[in-house]
Coordinates of C-alpha atoms in Angstrom, one line a residue:
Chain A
X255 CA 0.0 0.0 0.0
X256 CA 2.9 2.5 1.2
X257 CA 4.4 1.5 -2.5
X258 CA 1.4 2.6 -3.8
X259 CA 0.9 6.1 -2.2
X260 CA 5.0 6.7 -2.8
X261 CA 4.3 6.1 -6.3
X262 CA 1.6 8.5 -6.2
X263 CA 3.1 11.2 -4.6
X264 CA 5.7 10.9 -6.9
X265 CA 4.1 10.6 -9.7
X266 CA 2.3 14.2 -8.3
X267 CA 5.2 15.9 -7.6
X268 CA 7.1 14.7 -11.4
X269 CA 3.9 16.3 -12.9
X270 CA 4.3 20.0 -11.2
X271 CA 7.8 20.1 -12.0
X272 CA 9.2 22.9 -14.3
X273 CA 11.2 21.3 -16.8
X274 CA 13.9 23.2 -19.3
X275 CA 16.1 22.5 -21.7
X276 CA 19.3 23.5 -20.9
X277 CA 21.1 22.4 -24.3
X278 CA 18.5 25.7 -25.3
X279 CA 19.6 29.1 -23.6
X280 CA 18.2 32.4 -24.5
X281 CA 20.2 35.6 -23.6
X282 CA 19.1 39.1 -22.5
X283 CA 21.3 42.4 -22.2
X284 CA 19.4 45.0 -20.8
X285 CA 20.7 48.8 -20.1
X286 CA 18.6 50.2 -17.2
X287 CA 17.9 53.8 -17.3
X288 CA 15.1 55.9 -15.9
X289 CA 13.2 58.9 -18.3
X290 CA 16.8 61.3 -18.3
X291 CA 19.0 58.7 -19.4
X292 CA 20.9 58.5 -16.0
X293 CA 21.9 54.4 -15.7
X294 CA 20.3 53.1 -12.9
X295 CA 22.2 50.6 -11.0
X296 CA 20.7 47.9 -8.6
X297 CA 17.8 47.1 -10.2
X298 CA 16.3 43.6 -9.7
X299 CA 15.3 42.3 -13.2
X300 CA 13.0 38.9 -13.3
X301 CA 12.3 37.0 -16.2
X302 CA 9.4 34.4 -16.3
X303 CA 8.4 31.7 -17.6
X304 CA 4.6 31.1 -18.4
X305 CA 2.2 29.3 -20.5
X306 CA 1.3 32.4 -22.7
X307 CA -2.3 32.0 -21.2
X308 CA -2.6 35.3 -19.8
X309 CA -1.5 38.9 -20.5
X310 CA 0.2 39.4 -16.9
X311 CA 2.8 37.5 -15.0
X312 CA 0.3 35.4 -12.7
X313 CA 0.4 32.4 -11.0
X314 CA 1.4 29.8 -13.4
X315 CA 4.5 31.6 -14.3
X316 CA 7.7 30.5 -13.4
X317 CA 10.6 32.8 -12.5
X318 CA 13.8 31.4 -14.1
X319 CA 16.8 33.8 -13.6
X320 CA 17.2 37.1 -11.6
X321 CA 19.5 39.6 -11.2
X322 CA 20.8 43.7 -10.3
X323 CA 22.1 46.3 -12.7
X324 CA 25.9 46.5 -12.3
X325 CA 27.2 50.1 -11.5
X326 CA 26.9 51.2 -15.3
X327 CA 22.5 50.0 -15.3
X328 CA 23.7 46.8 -17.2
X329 CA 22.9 43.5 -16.6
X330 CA 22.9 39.9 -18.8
X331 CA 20.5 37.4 -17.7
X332 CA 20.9 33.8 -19.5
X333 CA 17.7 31.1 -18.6
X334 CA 16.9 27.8 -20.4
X335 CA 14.0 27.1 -22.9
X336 CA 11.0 25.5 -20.6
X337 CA 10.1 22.4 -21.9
X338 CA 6.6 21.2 -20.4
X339 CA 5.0 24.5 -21.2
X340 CA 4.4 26.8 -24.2
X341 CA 7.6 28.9 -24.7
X342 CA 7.0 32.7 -23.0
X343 CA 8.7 34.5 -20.9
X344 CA 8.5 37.9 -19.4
X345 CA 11.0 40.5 -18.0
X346 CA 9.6 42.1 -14.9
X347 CA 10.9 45.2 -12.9
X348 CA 8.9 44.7 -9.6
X349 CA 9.3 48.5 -8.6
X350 CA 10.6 49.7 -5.5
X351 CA 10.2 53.0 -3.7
X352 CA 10.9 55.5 -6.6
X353 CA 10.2 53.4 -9.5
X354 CA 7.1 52.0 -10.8
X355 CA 6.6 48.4 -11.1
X356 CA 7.2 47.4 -15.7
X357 CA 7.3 44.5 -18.0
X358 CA 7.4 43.3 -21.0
X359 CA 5.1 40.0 -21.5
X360 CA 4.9 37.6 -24.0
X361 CA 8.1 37.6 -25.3
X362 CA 8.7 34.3 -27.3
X363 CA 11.2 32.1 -28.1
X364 CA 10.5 32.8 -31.9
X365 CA 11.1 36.9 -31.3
X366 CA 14.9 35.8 -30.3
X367 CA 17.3 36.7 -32.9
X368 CA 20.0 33.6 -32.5
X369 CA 18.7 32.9 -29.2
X370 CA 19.2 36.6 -27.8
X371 CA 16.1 38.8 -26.7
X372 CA 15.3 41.8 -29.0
X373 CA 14.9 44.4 -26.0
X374 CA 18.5 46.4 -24.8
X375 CA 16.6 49.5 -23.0
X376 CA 14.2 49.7 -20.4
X377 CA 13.4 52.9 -19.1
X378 CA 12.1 53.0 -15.3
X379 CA 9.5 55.8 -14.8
X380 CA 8.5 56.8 -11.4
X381 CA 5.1 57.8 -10.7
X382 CA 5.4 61.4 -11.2
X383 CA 6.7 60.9 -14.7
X384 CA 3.7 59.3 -16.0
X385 CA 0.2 59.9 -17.2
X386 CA -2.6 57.7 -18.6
X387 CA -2.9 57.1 -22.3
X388 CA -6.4 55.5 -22.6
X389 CA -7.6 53.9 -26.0
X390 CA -11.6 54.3 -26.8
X391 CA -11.7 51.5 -29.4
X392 CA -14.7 52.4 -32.2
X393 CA -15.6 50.2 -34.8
X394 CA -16.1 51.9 -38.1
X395 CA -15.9 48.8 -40.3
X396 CA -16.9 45.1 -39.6
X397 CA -13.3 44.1 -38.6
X398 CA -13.1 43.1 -34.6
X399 CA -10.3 44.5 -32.6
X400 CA -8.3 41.1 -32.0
X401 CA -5.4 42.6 -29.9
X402 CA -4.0 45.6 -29.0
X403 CA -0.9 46.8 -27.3
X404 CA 1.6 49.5 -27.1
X405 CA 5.4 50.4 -27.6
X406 CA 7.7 52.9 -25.2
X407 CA 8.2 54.0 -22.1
X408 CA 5.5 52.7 -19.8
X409 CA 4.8 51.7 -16.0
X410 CA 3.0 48.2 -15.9
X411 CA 2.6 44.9 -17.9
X412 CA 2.7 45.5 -21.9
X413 CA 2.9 42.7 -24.4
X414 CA 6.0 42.7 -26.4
X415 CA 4.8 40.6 -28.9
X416 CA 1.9 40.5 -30.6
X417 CA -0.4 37.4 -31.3
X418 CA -0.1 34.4 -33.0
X419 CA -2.4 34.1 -35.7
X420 CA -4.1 30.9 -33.5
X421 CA -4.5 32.8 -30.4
X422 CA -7.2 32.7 -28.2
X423 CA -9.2 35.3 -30.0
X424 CA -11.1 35.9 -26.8
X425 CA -8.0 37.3 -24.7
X426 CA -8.8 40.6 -23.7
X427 CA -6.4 43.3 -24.2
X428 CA -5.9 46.3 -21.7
X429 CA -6.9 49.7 -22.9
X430 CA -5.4 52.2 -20.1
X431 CA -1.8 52.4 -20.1
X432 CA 0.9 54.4 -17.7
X433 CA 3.2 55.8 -20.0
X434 CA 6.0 58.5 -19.8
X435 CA 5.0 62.4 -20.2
X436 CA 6.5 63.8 -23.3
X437 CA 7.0 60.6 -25.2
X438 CA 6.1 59.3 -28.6
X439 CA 3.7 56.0 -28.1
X440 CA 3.4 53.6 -31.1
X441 CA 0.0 51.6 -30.9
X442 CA 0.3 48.4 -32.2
X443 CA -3.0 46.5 -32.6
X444 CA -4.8 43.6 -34.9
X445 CA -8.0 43.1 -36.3
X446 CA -9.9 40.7 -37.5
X447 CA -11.9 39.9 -40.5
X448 CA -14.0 36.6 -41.5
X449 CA -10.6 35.1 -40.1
X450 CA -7.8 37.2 -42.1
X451 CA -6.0 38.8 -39.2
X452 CA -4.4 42.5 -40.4
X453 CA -1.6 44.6 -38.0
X454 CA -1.6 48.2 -37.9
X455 CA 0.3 51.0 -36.1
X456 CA -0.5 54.2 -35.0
X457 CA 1.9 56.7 -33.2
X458 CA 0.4 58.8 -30.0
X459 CA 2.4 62.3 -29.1
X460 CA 2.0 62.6 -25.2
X461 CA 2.6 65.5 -23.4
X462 CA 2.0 66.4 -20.1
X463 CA -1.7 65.6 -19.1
X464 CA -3.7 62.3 -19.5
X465 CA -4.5 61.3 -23.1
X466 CA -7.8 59.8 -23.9
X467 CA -7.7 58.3 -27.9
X468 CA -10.0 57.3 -30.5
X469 CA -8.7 54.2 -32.0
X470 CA -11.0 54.0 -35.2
X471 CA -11.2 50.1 -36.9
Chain B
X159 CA 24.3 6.0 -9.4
X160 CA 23.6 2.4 -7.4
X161 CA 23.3 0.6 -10.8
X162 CA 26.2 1.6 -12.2
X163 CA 28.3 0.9 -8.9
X164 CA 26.2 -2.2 -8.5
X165 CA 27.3 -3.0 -12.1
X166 CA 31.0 -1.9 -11.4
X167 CA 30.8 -4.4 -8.4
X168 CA 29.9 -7.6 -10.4
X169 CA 32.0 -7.1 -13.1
X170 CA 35.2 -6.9 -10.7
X171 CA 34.5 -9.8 -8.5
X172 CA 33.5 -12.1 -12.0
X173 CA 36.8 -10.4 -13.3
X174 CA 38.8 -11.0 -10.2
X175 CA 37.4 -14.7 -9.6
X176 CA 37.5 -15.8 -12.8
X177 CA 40.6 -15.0 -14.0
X178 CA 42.4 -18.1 -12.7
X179 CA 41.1 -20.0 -15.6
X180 CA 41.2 -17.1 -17.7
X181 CA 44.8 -16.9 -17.9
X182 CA 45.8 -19.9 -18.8
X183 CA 44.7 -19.7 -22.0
X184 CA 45.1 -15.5 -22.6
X185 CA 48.6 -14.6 -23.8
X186 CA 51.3 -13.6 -21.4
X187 CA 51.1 -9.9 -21.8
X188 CA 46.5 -9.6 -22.0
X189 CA 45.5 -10.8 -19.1
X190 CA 42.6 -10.1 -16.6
X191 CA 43.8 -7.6 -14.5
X192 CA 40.9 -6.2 -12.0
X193 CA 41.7 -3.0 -10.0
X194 CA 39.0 -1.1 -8.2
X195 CA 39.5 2.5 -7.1
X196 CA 36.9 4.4 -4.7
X197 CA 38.1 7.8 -4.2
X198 CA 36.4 11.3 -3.1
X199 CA 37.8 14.5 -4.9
X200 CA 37.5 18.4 -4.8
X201 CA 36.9 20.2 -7.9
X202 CA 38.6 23.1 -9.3
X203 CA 36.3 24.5 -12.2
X204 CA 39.2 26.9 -14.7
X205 CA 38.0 29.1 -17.3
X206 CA 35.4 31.6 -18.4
X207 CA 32.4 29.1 -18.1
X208 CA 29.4 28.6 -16.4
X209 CA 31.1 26.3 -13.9
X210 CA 33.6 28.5 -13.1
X211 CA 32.1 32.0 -13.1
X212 CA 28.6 31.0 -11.8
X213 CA 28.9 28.1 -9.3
X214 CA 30.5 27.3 -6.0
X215 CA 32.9 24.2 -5.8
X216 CA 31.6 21.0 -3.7
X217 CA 33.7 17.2 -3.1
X218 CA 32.4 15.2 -5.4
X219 CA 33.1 11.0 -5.3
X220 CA 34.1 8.7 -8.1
X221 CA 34.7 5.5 -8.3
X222 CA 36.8 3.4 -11.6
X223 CA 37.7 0.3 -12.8
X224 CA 40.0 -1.8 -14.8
X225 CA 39.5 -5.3 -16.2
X226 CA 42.3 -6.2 -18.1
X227 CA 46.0 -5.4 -19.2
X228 CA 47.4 -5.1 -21.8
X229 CA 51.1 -5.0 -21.8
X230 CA 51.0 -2.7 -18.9
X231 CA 48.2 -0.6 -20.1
X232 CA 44.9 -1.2 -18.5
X233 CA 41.4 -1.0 -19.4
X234 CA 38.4 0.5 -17.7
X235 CA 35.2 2.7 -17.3
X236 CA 34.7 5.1 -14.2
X237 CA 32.1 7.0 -13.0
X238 CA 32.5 10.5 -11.4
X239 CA 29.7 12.6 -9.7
X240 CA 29.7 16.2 -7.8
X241 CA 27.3 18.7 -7.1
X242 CA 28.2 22.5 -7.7
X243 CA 26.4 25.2 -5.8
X244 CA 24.6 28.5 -7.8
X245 CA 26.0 31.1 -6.8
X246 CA 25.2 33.3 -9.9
X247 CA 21.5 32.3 -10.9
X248 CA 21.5 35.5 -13.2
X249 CA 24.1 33.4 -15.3
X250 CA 22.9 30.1 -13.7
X251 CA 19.3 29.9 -14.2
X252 CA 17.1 29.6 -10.8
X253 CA 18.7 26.8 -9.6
X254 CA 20.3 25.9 -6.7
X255 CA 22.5 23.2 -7.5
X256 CA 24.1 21.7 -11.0
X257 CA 24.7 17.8 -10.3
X258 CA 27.3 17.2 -12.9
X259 CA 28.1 13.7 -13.7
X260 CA 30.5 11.5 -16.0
X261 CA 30.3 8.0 -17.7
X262 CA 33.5 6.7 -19.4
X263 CA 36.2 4.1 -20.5
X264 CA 39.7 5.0 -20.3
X265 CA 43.2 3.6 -20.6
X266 CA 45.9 3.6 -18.1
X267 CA 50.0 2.7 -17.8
X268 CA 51.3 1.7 -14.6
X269 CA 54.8 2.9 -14.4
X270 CA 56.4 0.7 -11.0
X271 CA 58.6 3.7 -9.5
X272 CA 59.1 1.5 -6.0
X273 CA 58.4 -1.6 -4.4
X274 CA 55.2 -0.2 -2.8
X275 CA 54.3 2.7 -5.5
X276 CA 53.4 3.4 -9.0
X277 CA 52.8 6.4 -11.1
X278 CA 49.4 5.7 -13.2
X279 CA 49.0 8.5 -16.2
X280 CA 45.7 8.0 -17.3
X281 CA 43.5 9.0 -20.7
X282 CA 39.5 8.2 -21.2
X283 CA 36.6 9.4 -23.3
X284 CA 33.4 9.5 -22.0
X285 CA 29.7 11.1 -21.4
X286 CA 28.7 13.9 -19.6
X287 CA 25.5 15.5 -18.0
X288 CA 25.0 18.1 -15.7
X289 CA 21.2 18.3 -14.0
X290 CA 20.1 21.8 -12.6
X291 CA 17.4 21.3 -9.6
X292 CA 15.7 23.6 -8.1
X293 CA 14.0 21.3 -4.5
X294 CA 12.4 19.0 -7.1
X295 CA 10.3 21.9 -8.4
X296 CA 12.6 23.0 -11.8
X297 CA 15.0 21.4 -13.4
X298 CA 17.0 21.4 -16.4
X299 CA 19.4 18.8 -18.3
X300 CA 22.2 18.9 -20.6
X301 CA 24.1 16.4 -22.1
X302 CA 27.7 15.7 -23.8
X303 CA 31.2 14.6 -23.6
X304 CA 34.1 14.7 -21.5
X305 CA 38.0 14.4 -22.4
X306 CA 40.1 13.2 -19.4
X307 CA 43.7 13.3 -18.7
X308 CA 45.5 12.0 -15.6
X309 CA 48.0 11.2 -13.5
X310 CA 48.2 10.0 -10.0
X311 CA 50.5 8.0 -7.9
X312 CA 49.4 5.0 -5.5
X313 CA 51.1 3.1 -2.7
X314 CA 51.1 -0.7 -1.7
X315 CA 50.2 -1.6 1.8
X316 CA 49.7 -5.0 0.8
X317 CA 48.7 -7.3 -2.0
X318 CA 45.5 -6.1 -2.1
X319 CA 45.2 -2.5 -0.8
X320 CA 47.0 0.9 -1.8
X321 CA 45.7 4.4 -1.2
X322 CA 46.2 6.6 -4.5
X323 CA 45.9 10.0 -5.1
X324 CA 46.4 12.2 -8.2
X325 CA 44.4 14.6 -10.1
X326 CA 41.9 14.6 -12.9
X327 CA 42.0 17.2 -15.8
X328 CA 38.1 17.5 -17.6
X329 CA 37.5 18.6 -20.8
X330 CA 33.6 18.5 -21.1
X331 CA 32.0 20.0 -24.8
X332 CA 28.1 19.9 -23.6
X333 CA 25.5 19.9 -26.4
X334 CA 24.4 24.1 -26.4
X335 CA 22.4 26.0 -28.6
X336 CA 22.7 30.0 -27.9
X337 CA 23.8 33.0 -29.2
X338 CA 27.5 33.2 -29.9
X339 CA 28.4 35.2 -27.8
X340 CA 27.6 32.6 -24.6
X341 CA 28.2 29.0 -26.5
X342 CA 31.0 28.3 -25.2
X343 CA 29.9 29.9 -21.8
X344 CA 28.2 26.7 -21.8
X345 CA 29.1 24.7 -24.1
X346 CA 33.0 24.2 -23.0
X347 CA 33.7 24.1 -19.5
X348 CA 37.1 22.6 -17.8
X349 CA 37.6 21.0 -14.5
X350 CA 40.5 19.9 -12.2
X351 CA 40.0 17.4 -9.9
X352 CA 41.9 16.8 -6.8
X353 CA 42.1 12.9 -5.8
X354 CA 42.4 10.8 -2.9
X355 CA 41.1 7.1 -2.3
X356 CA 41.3 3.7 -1.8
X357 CA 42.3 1.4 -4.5
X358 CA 41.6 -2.5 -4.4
X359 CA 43.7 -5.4 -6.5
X360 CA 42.9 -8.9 -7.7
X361 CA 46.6 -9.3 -9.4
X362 CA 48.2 -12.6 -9.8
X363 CA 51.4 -10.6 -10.8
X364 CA 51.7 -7.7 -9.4
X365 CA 54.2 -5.8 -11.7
X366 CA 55.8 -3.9 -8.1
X367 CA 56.4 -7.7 -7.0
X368 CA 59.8 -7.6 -9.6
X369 CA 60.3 -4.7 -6.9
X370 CA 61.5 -7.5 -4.2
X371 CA 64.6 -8.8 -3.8
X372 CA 64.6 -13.2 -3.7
X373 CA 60.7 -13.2 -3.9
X374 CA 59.5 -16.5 -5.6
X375 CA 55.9 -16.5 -4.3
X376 CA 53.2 -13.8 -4.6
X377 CA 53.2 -12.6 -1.3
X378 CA 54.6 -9.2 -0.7
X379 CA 55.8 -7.9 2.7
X380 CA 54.1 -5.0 4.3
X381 CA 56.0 -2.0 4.0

């Protein structure tokens, strides 16, 4: 019987193991700076890995590596390929006392250029440095808004990538966004049509005060 | 780890046991020859790689064995096994510890330097993996080969005992797939291992015997 329930509990504990590939590594090297350009050192980067399921670094995601800025606001983080899961990490920037908490989700193994992550900058905002950018999505045509998502300096979770073309097409998408006063935003969104899935892109000039804009489909 | 050393086990004592017969009809100079070695070891990881720049050294334990001689060179397979703390898990991966382990033949010449001691420089070939863990929770594998060189020294306490030590140098080319500017990060990583352990014989003729002066029998004296 004790065989049994050892076999079990085995069995249990195989299935919530996180397993990676370690013949597979994907690199990141990141300069750290906040909105002036001044490197930040001591940062504490994160990179997860998750199933892809969600827009947001939740529950199901697995952190694999971790680090701080050196002196100069650099830092290289290295983690294996998971192998029991869909292939997507994140790169997370908890926040701290003067900086705001920012990611970059869905960031996939097929965005690596020879096994290195596209992203070399992040910009940390803090609080004061922001505004709200929100998106008032109106259909003019009979596409559907698949996903939507934005590029530059932001506070909170952003997609890197977008879509696959088979993604859930019921994954919402967030529509307000903390991003940095006096910044260029690029808008970067899909629709949808009988199927046929078209991207578009549309740059937002921020200034100084919130932004509230019509994103016409 | 218990199979193989289970494995190591039977093959000496059929080795050592049967060899009686054995040689009568082998050739003077290939001859069954079985010589067990147990030894523990600490690790020395050189270069700019993963094990060196990322991990903390631990004692690791090996354990190798020869069956047969050939004109003074011997044959066997050995087994070698330590576990290397994270100490960079940027680098590393969140892992605590990376269990590196070798499999592999090799091919040793006993050089008699004294009645009770020999120098033994040593070459093998072999497999290698290291497995990353993480308290059961993550863990990763990666696989390859090792190149070995080395040389260590033993002495005779009697017929059948000797202590040995020595070093090991590693040469392991793991199976990686990264940008270039890490492959070989973690793709080629070098060790030195420091020995010391027991080593057990089943000899007939024991090479050191020509060593004694008006010896006819097999029995050797205790130093």
């Amino acid at each position: 019987m004790n065989r049994y329930i050892s076999a079990l509990l085995l069995l249990g504990l195989v299935s919530c193991q996180d397993r990676y590939d370690a013949e597979k590594r994907i690199l990141l090297d990141l300069h750290v700076t906040d909105q002036q350009g001044n490197s930040l050192a001591g940062k504490h980067m994160e990179i997860f890995a998750d199933d892809g399921s969600d827009y947001y670094i939740g529950g199901d995601s697995d952190l694999i590596t971790y680090g701080n800025t050196d002196s100069n606001g650099n830092i290289r983080l290295v983690f294996p390929v998971r192998e029991n899961y869909a292939s997507v990490y994140a790169l997370n920037f908890e926040g701290d006392d003067e900086f705001e908490q920012t990611s970059y989700t869905l960031i996939k193994e097929s965005d690596c250029v020879d096994y290195k992550v596209p992203v070399s900058a992040l910009t940390l905002l803090r609080a004061e440095e922001t505004v709200t950018l929100s998106i008032e999505s109106v259909p003019v045509s009979n596409q559907q808004l698949f996903w939507l998502t934005i590029e530059g300096p932001h506070s909170g979770n952003i997609a890197y990538s977008m879509p696959e073309s088979d993604f859930d097409s019921n994954s919402y998408y967030y529509s307000d966004f903390q991003v940095a006063k006096n910044s260029s935003i690029l808008i970067k969104y899909i629709t949808n049509l009988n199927g046929a899935l078209t991207r578009h892109e549309q740059t937002v000039e921020i200034g100084t005060e919130d932004v509230q804009y019509v994103l016409n489909y | 780890m218990k199979k193989i050393t289970t494995l190591l086990a039977v093959l000496f004592f059929i080795s050592a046991f049967g060899q009686e017969k054995k040689e009568k009809a082998w050739k003077k100079d290939i001859h069954a020859d079985p010589l067990l070695r147990a030894y523990v070891f600490y690790p020395l990881a050189t270069g700019n790689n993963t094990l060196a720049k990322a991990h903390r050294e631990n004692p690791g334990i090996g354990i190798n064995m020869s069956f047969v001689s050939i004109y003074n060179f011997h044959i066997g397979a050995g087994y070698h096994y330590t576990q290397y703390l994270v100490t960079d898990r940027a680098l590393a991966g969140n892992f605590r510890h990376s269990n590196y382990w070798g499999l592999y033949p090799f091919v040793s010449y006993e050089l008699p330097v004294h009645k009770y001691a020999s120098i033994w420089p040593e070459a093998g070939l072999g497999y290698a993996k290291i497995k990353q863990t993480y308290s059961g929770e993550r863990v990763s594998n990666q696989e390859g080969a090792e190149f070995r060189l080395s040389l260590f020294a033993d002495y005779r306490f009697s017929r059948y005992f000797s202590i040995y030590t020595g070093a090991n140098y590693i040469y392991s080319k793991m199976r990686i797939a990264a940008n270039p500017e890490i492959r070989d990060f973690y793709g080629s990583l070098s060790q030195l291992q420091f020995c010391l352990g027991f080593q057990f014989e089943g000899r007939p003729n024991h090479p050191k015997e020509d060593w004694q002066d008006n010896k006819t029998d097999s029995n050797i004296q205790n130093p």
